[in-house]
PDB file of C-alpha atoms in Angstrom:
ATOM      1  CA  MET H 175      74.390  23.667  66.981  1.00 69.00           C
ATOM      2  CA  PHE H 176      76.588  26.610  68.383  1.00 80.00           C
ATOM      3  CA  THR H 177      76.226  28.448  71.275  1.00 75.00           C
ATOM      4  CA  LYS H 178      78.203  30.034  73.971  1.00 71.00           C
ATOM      5  CA  GLU H 179      78.165  27.178  75.806  1.00 72.00           C
ATOM      6  CA  SER H 180      79.253  25.193  72.924  1.00 85.00           C
ATOM      7  CA  PRO H 181      80.837  27.568  70.154  1.00 92.00           C
ATOM      8  CA  LEU H 182      82.892  26.858  66.735  1.00 94.00           C
ATOM      9  CA  ARG H 183      86.826  26.127  66.818  1.00 92.00           C
ATOM     10  CA  PHE H 184      88.560  26.311  63.970  1.00 93.00           C
ATOM     11  CA  SER H 185      89.570  22.629  64.236  1.00 91.00           C
ATOM     12  CA  ARG H 186      85.939  21.859  63.519  1.00 91.00           C
ATOM     13  CA  LEU H 187      85.380  24.560  61.313  1.00 94.00           C
ATOM     14  CA  LYS H 188      88.219  22.724  59.097  1.00 92.00           C
ATOM     15  CA  MET H 189      86.500  19.307  59.713  1.00 91.00           C
ATOM     16  CA  PHE H 190      83.443  20.523  58.161  1.00 93.00           C
ATOM     17  CA  ASN H 191      85.609  21.951  54.515  1.00 92.00           C
ATOM     18  CA  GLU H 192      86.786  18.506  54.476  1.00 89.00           C
ATOM     19  CA  CYS H 193      83.698  17.414  54.863  1.00 92.00           C
ATOM     20  CA  PRO H 194      80.415  18.324  55.968  1.00 94.00           C
ATOM     21  CA  ALA H 195      78.525  15.219  56.366  1.00 93.00           C
ATOM     22  CA  TYR H 196      81.175  13.747  58.717  1.00 84.00           C
ATOM     23  CA  PHE H 197      81.451  16.938  60.496  1.00 90.00           C
ATOM     24  CA  ALA H 198      77.755  16.849  61.477  1.00 90.00           C
ATOM     25  CA  ALA H 199      78.515  13.047  62.684  1.00 87.00           C
ATOM     26  CA  ASN H 200      80.864  13.469  64.563  1.00 81.00           C
ATOM     27  CA  PRO H 201      79.803  16.920  66.763  1.00 76.00           C
ATOM     28  CA  SER H 202      82.789  16.308  69.968  1.00 67.00           C
ATOM     29  CA  TRP H 203      85.485  15.253  67.857  1.00 61.00           C
ATOM     30  CA  ALA H 204      88.391  17.624  68.884  1.00 56.00           C
ATOM     31  CA  GLY H 205      91.576  15.958  67.146  1.00 52.00           C
ATOM     32  CA  ALA H 206      94.393  14.249  66.989  1.00 46.00           C
ATOM     33  CA  SER H 207      97.013  14.658  70.018  1.00 48.00           C
ATOM     34  CA  GLN H 208     100.828  14.523  68.740  1.00 55.00           C
ATOM     35  CA  ASP H 209     102.848  13.654  71.796  1.00 76.00           C
ATOM     36  CA  LYS H 210     106.109  15.639  70.781  1.00 83.00           C
ATOM     37  CA  GLY H 211     103.673  18.482  69.562  1.00 86.00           C
ATOM     38  CA  THR H 212     101.694  18.412  72.432  1.00 89.00           C
ATOM     39  CA  ALA H 213     104.734  18.221  75.003  1.00 92.00           C
ATOM     40  CA  VAL H 214     106.463  21.227  73.304  1.00 94.00           C
ATOM     41  CA  HIS H 215     103.947  23.314  73.763  1.00 93.00           C
ATOM     42  CA  ALA H 216     103.608  22.422  77.348  1.00 93.00           C
ATOM     43  CA  VAL H 217     107.082  23.066  77.874  1.00 94.00           C
ATOM     44  CA  LEU H 218     107.339  26.545  76.272  1.00 95.00           C
ATOM     45  CA  LEU H 219     103.841  27.968  76.849  1.00 95.00           C
ATOM     46  CA  GLN H 220     103.156  26.135  79.956  1.00 93.00           C
ATOM     47  CA  ASP H 221     105.743  26.116  81.980  1.00 90.00           C
ATOM     48  CA  LYS H 222     104.780  22.288  82.386  1.00 90.00           C
ATOM     49  CA  LYS H 223     107.777  19.376  83.449  1.00 91.00           C
ATOM     50  CA  VAL H 224     107.992  16.495  81.076  1.00 90.00           C
ATOM     51  CA  THR H 225     109.668  13.207  81.536  1.00 91.00           C
ATOM     52  CA  TYR H 226     110.189   9.799  80.090  1.00 89.00           C
ATOM     53  CA  PHE H 227     108.719   6.125  81.019  1.00 86.00           C
ATOM     54  CA  ASP H 228     111.691   3.882  80.325  1.00 81.00           C
ATOM     55  CA  ARG H 229     111.162   0.484  81.770  1.00 78.00           C
ATOM     56  CA  VAL H 230     112.161  -2.706  80.001  1.00 75.00           C
ATOM     57  CA  THR H 231     110.901  -6.203  80.336  1.00 73.00           C
ATOM     58  CA  ASP H 232     113.198  -9.109  80.889  1.00 73.00           C
ATOM     59  CA  SER H 233     113.392  -9.124  77.429  1.00 77.00           C
ATOM     60  CA  GLY H 234     114.878  -5.971  76.817  1.00 70.00           C
ATOM     61  CA  LYS H 235     111.269  -4.270  75.346  1.00 73.00           C
ATOM     62  CA  ALA H 236     109.772  -1.387  76.397  1.00 74.00           C
ATOM     63  CA  ALA H 237     107.644  -2.120  79.041  1.00 76.00           C
ATOM     64  CA  PRO H 238     103.558  -1.862  78.732  1.00 78.00           C
ATOM     65  CA  ARG H 239     101.745   1.132  80.254  1.00 79.00           C
ATOM     66  CA  ASN H 240     100.117  -0.825  82.775  1.00 77.00           C
ATOM     67  CA  GLY H 241     100.482  -2.343  85.800  1.00 81.00           C
ATOM     68  CA  ARG H 242     102.097  -2.074  89.259  1.00 83.00           C
ATOM     69  CA  HIS H 243     105.208  -0.169  87.880  1.00 82.00           C
ATOM     70  CA  TRP H 244     103.139   1.908  85.654  1.00 83.00           C
ATOM     71  CA  ASP H 245     100.864   3.066  88.105  1.00 82.00           C
ATOM     72  CA  ASP H 246     103.450   4.170  90.324  1.00 84.00           C
ATOM     73  CA  PHE H 247     105.284   6.283  88.120  1.00 85.00           C
ATOM     74  CA  GLN H 248     102.192   7.934  87.342  1.00 84.00           C
ATOM     75  CA  ALA H 249     101.597   8.535  90.876  1.00 89.00           C
ATOM     76  CA  ALA H 250     105.351  10.159  91.021  1.00 87.00           C
ATOM     77  CA  HIS H 251     105.264  11.839  88.353  1.00 87.00           C
ATOM     78  CA  ALA H 252     101.672  13.402  89.055  1.00 87.00           C
ATOM     79  CA  GLY H 253     100.799  16.749  86.440  1.00 84.00           C
ATOM     80  CA  GLU H 254     103.949  15.740  84.021  1.00 86.00           C
ATOM     81  CA  ILE H 255     103.132  15.342  80.642  1.00 86.00           C
ATOM     82  CA  ILE H 256     104.816  11.198  80.322  1.00 88.00           C
ATOM     83  CA  LEU H 257     106.478  10.247  77.053  1.00 89.00           C
ATOM     84  CA  SER H 258     108.267   7.493  75.757  1.00 86.00           C
ATOM     85  CA  ARG H 259     112.184   8.306  75.656  1.00 85.00           C
ATOM     86  CA  GLY H 260     113.070   8.944  72.270  1.00 88.00           C
ATOM     87  CA  ASP H 261     110.001  11.656  72.288  1.00 89.00           C
ATOM     88  CA  TYR H 262     111.418  13.057  75.501  1.00 92.00           C
ATOM     89  CA  GLU H 263     114.573  13.927  74.183  1.00 93.00           C
ATOM     90  CA  ASP H 264     113.224  15.174  70.875  1.00 94.00           C
ATOM     91  CA  THR H 265     110.668  17.118  73.173  1.00 94.00           C
ATOM     92  CA  MET H 266     113.540  19.167  75.052  1.00 95.00           C
ATOM     93  CA  ALA H 267     115.778  19.283  72.054  1.00 96.00           C
ATOM     94  CA  MET H 268     113.135  20.929  69.878  1.00 96.00           C
ATOM     95  CA  ALA H 269     112.397  23.537  73.384  1.00 96.00           C
ATOM     96  CA  GLU H 270     116.059  24.089  72.973  1.00 97.00           C
ATOM     97  CA  SER H 271     116.216  25.198  69.839  1.00 97.00           C
ATOM     98  CA  VAL H 272     112.959  27.006  70.258  1.00 98.00           C
ATOM     99  CA  ARG H 273     114.394  28.975  73.475  1.00 98.00           C
ATOM    100  CA  ALA H 274     117.695  30.062  71.279  1.00 98.00           C
ATOM    101  CA  ASN H 275     115.807  31.765  68.529  1.00 98.00           C
ATOM    102  CA  LYS H 276     115.345  35.018  70.331  1.00 98.00           C
ATOM    103  CA  ASP H 277     112.702  36.280  66.822  1.00 98.00           C
ATOM    104  CA  ALA H 278     110.150  32.699  68.225  1.00 98.00           C
ATOM    105  CA  MET H 279     110.816  33.719  72.175  1.00 98.00           C
ATOM    106  CA  ASP H 280     109.839  37.560  71.743  1.00 98.00           C
ATOM    107  CA  LEU H 281     106.641  36.216  70.015  1.00 98.00           C
ATOM    108  CA  LEU H 282     105.779  33.490  71.781  1.00 98.00           C
ATOM    109  CA  ARG H 283     106.947  34.512  75.592  1.00 98.00           C
ATOM    110  CA  GLY H 284     107.832  38.515  75.737  1.00 97.00           C
ATOM    111  CA  PRO H 285     105.727  41.378  77.116  1.00 97.00           C
ATOM    112  CA  GLY H 286     102.447  41.758  76.885  1.00 97.00           C
ATOM    113  CA  VAL H 287     102.055  38.118  75.274  1.00 97.00           C
ATOM    114  CA  VAL H 288      99.422  36.198  76.904  1.00 97.00           C
ATOM    115  CA  ASN H 289      99.425  32.335  75.767  1.00 97.00           C
ATOM    116  CA  GLU H 290      96.293  29.718  75.276  1.00 95.00           C
ATOM    117  CA  ALA H 291      94.109  32.787  76.319  1.00 93.00           C
ATOM    118  CA  THR H 292      90.410  31.966  74.769  1.00 94.00           C
ATOM    119  CA  VAL H 293      88.746  34.444  73.017  1.00 94.00           C
ATOM    120  CA  GLU H 294      85.302  34.476  72.734  1.00 94.00           C
ATOM    121  CA  PHE H 295      83.442  36.387  69.629  1.00 94.00           C
ATOM    122  CA  ASP H 296      80.194  35.876  66.833  1.00 94.00           C
ATOM    123  CA  TYR H 297      81.280  35.703  63.213  1.00 95.00           C
ATOM    124  CA  LEU H 298      78.161  35.256  60.317  1.00 94.00           C
ATOM    125  CA  GLY H 299      75.823  34.849  63.364  1.00 93.00           C
ATOM    126  CA  VAL H 300      77.928  32.036  64.859  1.00 94.00           C
ATOM    127  CA  ALA H 301      79.136  31.708  68.204  1.00 95.00           C
ATOM    128  CA  CYS H 302      82.904  31.159  68.174  1.00 96.00           C
ATOM    129  CA  ARG H 303      85.884  30.660  70.066  1.00 95.00           C
ATOM    130  CA  ALA H 304      90.058  31.226  69.642  1.00 95.00           C
ATOM    131  CA  THR H 305      92.843  29.843  72.037  1.00 95.00           C
ATOM    132  CA  ALA H 306      95.825  31.415  70.139  1.00 97.00           C
ATOM    133  CA  ASP H 307      99.043  29.619  71.341  1.00 97.00           C
ATOM    134  CA  ALA H 308     100.375  33.375  71.808  1.00 98.00           C
ATOM    135  CA  ARG H 309      98.624  36.489  71.267  1.00 97.00           C
ATOM    136  CA  LYS H 310      99.554  40.392  72.193  1.00 97.00           C
ATOM    137  CA  PRO H 311      96.095  41.936  72.095  1.00 94.00           C
ATOM    138  CA  GLY H 312      95.558  44.704  69.285  1.00 93.00           C
ATOM    139  CA  VAL H 313      99.154  43.810  67.872  1.00 95.00           C
ATOM    140  CA  TYR H 314      99.565  40.122  66.768  1.00 96.00           C
ATOM    141  CA  VAL H 315      98.568  36.491  67.325  1.00 97.00           C
ATOM    142  CA  ALA H 316     101.259  33.645  66.742  1.00 98.00           C
ATOM    143  CA  GLU H 317     100.960  29.928  66.541  1.00 98.00           C
ATOM    144  CA  LEU H 318     104.059  27.247  67.409  1.00 98.00           C
ATOM    145  CA  LYS H 319     104.194  24.165  65.132  1.00 96.00           C
ATOM    146  CA  SER H 320     105.928  21.439  65.037  1.00 94.00           C
ATOM    147  CA  THR H 321     107.027  19.947  61.708  1.00 94.00           C
ATOM    148  CA  LYS H 322     109.298  17.559  60.196  1.00 92.00           C
ATOM    149  CA  SER H 323     110.947  20.307  58.376  1.00 93.00           C
ATOM    150  CA  SER H 324     111.171  24.264  58.851  1.00 95.00           C
ATOM    151  CA  ASN H 325     112.505  25.030  55.113  1.00 96.00           C
ATOM    152  CA  PRO H 326     110.604  27.309  54.084  1.00 95.00           C
ATOM    153  CA  LYS H 327     109.607  25.918  50.689  1.00 89.00           C
ATOM    154  CA  HIS H 328     108.598  22.750  52.342  1.00 92.00           C
ATOM    155  CA  PHE H 329     107.101  24.254  55.271  1.00 95.00           C
ATOM    156  CA  GLU H 330     104.489  26.587  52.892  1.00 94.00           C
ATOM    157  CA  ARG H 331     103.369  23.439  51.489  1.00 93.00           C
ATOM    158  CA  GLN H 332     102.653  22.153  54.661  1.00 94.00           C
ATOM    159  CA  CYS H 333     100.588  25.253  55.877  1.00 95.00           C
ATOM    160  CA  ARG H 334      98.960  25.620  52.798  1.00 94.00           C
ATOM    161  CA  GLN H 335      97.508  21.607  53.437  1.00 93.00           C
ATOM    162  CA  LEU H 336      96.716  22.122  56.720  1.00 94.00           C
ATOM    163  CA  SER H 337      95.250  25.343  56.222  1.00 96.00           C
ATOM    164  CA  TYR H 338      97.482  27.085  59.176  1.00 97.00           C
ATOM    165  CA  HIS H 339      96.984  30.467  57.226  1.00 97.00           C
ATOM    166  CA  GLY H 340      93.539  30.087  57.644  1.00 97.00           C
ATOM    167  CA  GLN H 341      94.000  28.906  61.167  1.00 97.00           C
ATOM    168  CA  THR H 342      95.705  32.003  62.074  1.00 97.00           C
ATOM    169  CA  SER H 343      93.427  34.519  60.428  1.00 97.00           C
ATOM    170  CA  PHE H 344      90.327  32.690  62.292  1.00 97.00           C
ATOM    171  CA  TYR H 345      92.675  33.761  65.400  1.00 97.00           C
ATOM    172  CA  THR H 346      92.211  37.638  64.362  1.00 96.00           C
ATOM    173  CA  LEU H 347      88.628  37.829  63.658  1.00 94.00           C
ATOM    174  CA  PRO H 348      87.523  38.801  66.748  1.00 90.00           C
ATOM    175  CA  GLU H 349      90.503  41.813  66.864  1.00 90.00           C
ATOM    176  CA  ASN H 350      90.764  42.810  63.475  1.00 78.00           C
ATOM    177  CA  SER H 351      88.890  46.009  62.013  1.00 71.00           C
ATOM    178  CA  PRO H 352      89.273  48.274  58.571  1.00 69.00           C
ATOM    179  CA  ASN H 353      91.182  50.638  60.836  1.00 67.00           C
ATOM    180  CA  ARG H 354      93.407  47.911  62.617  1.00 79.00           C
ATOM    181  CA  THR H 355      95.594  44.414  60.742  1.00 86.00           C
ATOM    182  CA  ILE H 356      96.803  42.138  63.689  1.00 94.00           C
ATOM    183  CA  GLU H 357      99.734  40.842  62.245  1.00 96.00           C
ATOM    184  CA  GLN H 358     100.262  36.859  62.112  1.00 98.00           C
ATOM    185  CA  TYR H 359     103.247  34.707  62.958  1.00 98.00           C
ATOM    186  CA  ILE H 360     104.339  31.087  62.708  1.00 98.00           C
ATOM    187  CA  VAL H 361     107.025  29.604  64.654  1.00 98.00           C
ATOM    188  CA  ALA H 362     108.196  26.198  63.118  1.00 97.00           C
ATOM    189  CA  VAL H 363     110.258  23.563  64.680  1.00 97.00           C
ATOM    190  CA  ALA H 364     111.622  20.653  63.193  1.00 95.00           C
ATOM    191  CA  ASN H 365     110.841  17.282  65.004  1.00 93.00           C
ATOM    192  CA  THR H 366     114.055  15.815  64.692  1.00 91.00           C
ATOM    193  CA  ALA H 367     117.556  16.705  64.609  1.00 93.00           C
ATOM    194  CA  PRO H 368     118.714  19.286  64.085  1.00 95.00           C
ATOM    195  CA  TYR H 369     115.696  20.763  64.856  1.00 96.00           C
ATOM    196  CA  ILE H 370     116.008  23.745  63.057  1.00 96.00           C
ATOM    197  CA  THR H 371     113.376  26.519  64.319  1.00 98.00           C
ATOM    198  CA  THR H 372     112.233  28.848  61.478  1.00 98.00           C
ATOM    199  CA  VAL H 373     109.849  32.269  62.058  1.00 98.00           C
ATOM    200  CA  PHE H 374     107.332  32.688  59.452  1.00 98.00           C
ATOM    201  CA  LYS H 375     105.144  36.293  59.172  1.00 98.00           C
ATOM    202  CA  LEU H 376     102.353  35.833  56.877  1.00 97.00           C
ATOM    203  CA  ASN H 377     102.371  38.700  54.602  1.00 97.00           C
ATOM    204  CA  ALA H 378      99.636  40.441  53.031  1.00 95.00           C
ATOM    205  CA  ALA H 379      98.250  38.513  50.376  1.00 96.00           C
ATOM    206  CA  THR H 380      98.709  35.688  51.996  1.00 96.00           C
ATOM    207  CA  ARG H 381      96.395  36.943  55.445  1.00 95.00           C
ATOM    208  CA  VAL H 382      94.081  38.300  52.655  1.00 95.00           C
ATOM    209  CA  ALA H 383      93.621  34.258  51.401  1.00 96.00           C
ATOM    210  CA  GLY H 384      93.434  32.932  54.877  1.00 96.00           C
ATOM    211  CA  GLU H 385      90.657  35.680  55.505  1.00 95.00           C
ATOM    212  CA  LYS H 386      88.836  34.719  52.359  1.00 97.00           C
ATOM    213  CA  MET H 387      89.282  31.116  52.929  1.00 97.00           C
ATOM    214  CA  VAL H 388      87.487  31.156  56.732  1.00 97.00           C
ATOM    215  CA  ARG H 389      84.911  33.486  55.352  1.00 97.00           C
ATOM    216  CA  GLY H 390      83.999  30.871  52.435  1.00 97.00           C
ATOM    217  CA  TRP H 391      83.876  28.135  54.950  1.00 97.00           C
ATOM    218  CA  MET H 392      81.920  30.090  57.516  1.00 97.00           C
ATOM    219  CA  GLU H 393      79.578  30.860  55.085  1.00 97.00           C
ATOM    220  CA  GLN H 394      78.758  27.567  53.610  1.00 96.00           C
ATOM    221  CA  LEU H 395      79.009  26.621  57.230  1.00 96.00           C
ATOM    222  CA  THR H 396      75.980  28.853  58.034  1.00 96.00           C
ATOM    223  CA  GLY H 397      74.151  27.586  54.833  1.00 96.00           C
ATOM    224  CA  CYS H 398      74.046  24.108  56.158  1.00 95.00           C
ATOM    225  CA  LEU H 399      73.084  24.564  59.098  1.00 94.00           C
ATOM    226  CA  ALA H 400      69.807  26.838  57.800  1.00 95.00           C
ATOM    227  CA  SER H 401      69.175  24.090  55.852  1.00 95.00           C
ATOM    228  CA  LYS H 402      69.976  21.612  58.223  1.00 94.00           C
ATOM    229  CA  HIS H 403      71.881  19.197  54.904  1.00 95.00           C
ATOM    230  CA  PHE H 404      75.167  18.662  55.105  1.00 94.00           C
ATOM    231  CA  PRO H 405      76.495  16.948  52.102  1.00 93.00           C
ATOM    232  CA  ALA H 406      79.284  14.123  51.801  1.00 93.00           C
ATOM    233  CA  TYR H 407      82.429  14.465  49.859  1.00 90.00           C
ATOM    234  CA  SER H 408      80.972  14.331  46.175  1.00 86.00           C
ATOM    235  CA  GLN H 409      77.422  14.232  44.838  1.00 84.00           C
ATOM    236  CA  GLY H 410      77.914  11.921  42.236  1.00 89.00           C
ATOM    237  CA  ILE H 411      80.922  10.024  40.842  1.00 94.00           C
ATOM    238  CA  ALA H 412      84.114  11.476  41.781  1.00 90.00           C
ATOM    239  CA  GLU H 413      86.655  11.567  38.891  1.00 91.00           C
ATOM    240  CA  LEU H 414      90.199   9.637  39.971  1.00 91.00           C
ATOM    241  CA  ASN H 415      93.293  11.489  38.544  1.00 91.00           C
ATOM    242  CA  LEU H 416      96.754  10.372  39.649  1.00 92.00           C
ATOM    243  CA  ALA H 417      98.670  11.907  36.702  1.00 88.00           C
ATOM    244  CA  TYR H 418     100.290  14.066  38.688  1.00 69.00           C
ATOM    245  CA  GLY H 419     102.722  16.744  37.456  1.00 61.00           C
ATOM    246  CA  ASP H 420     105.004  17.868  40.250  1.00 57.00           C
ATOM    247  CA  GLU H 421     105.768  14.133  42.444  1.00 52.00           C
ATOM    248  CA  ASP H 422     106.323  16.252  45.528  1.00 52.00           C
ATOM    249  CA  ASP H 423     102.222  16.860  44.751  1.00 50.00           C
ATOM    250  CA  ALA H 424     101.605  13.198  45.423  1.00 42.00           C
ATOM    251  CA  VAL H 425     100.815  12.051  49.098  1.00 38.00           C
TER     252      VAL H 425
END
């Protein structure tokens, strides 16, 4: 299933952990795009321009993205990312917040750093590819994340839920060795005012947890590939428990 021409990405590995059956049925799934998060990456890591389509109808509502005016606007802004005005303002404020944080910019755009460079490698016999937001070869990887809150106690919960430590660990696989530790960082910027940026360094215990997570998922994946069996969410009757001990855990 995975070859040098079509290697495994972390987003696909995370889908496998969610449900092997869904993973097997959606081989080309690439994940959903988030306008502001995608735009902030483009501004900070690719030096791309963003703009907004602000045309309104005679009734004062936002004009649809179709018709002659939309076609003309697209042509005039070819190569740019086109957002709504609200998303544009948020995106630019988020980018300025990150730029104002020296630690963040050193990690994302400092000397020797390469942005969004794809590294191909083999892990447990599976062809893989990793595209970190920022990589200083032999030293660290860093990811830029848009988030509702960059408050450490809230963002830590988001990291666990979205397996960010697994993602950064996956990105270090091509370079890690018994004699070399590749550091892992996350630059988190809030997507609402005042757009606070917080820089996180994953500690040793978190790196180990991420590495174990990735290896466990990969071992399950190789087993499914070998058996050609990809189970669904549950093999029997699943228990539903809504008696949360902590209301913050409810989604």
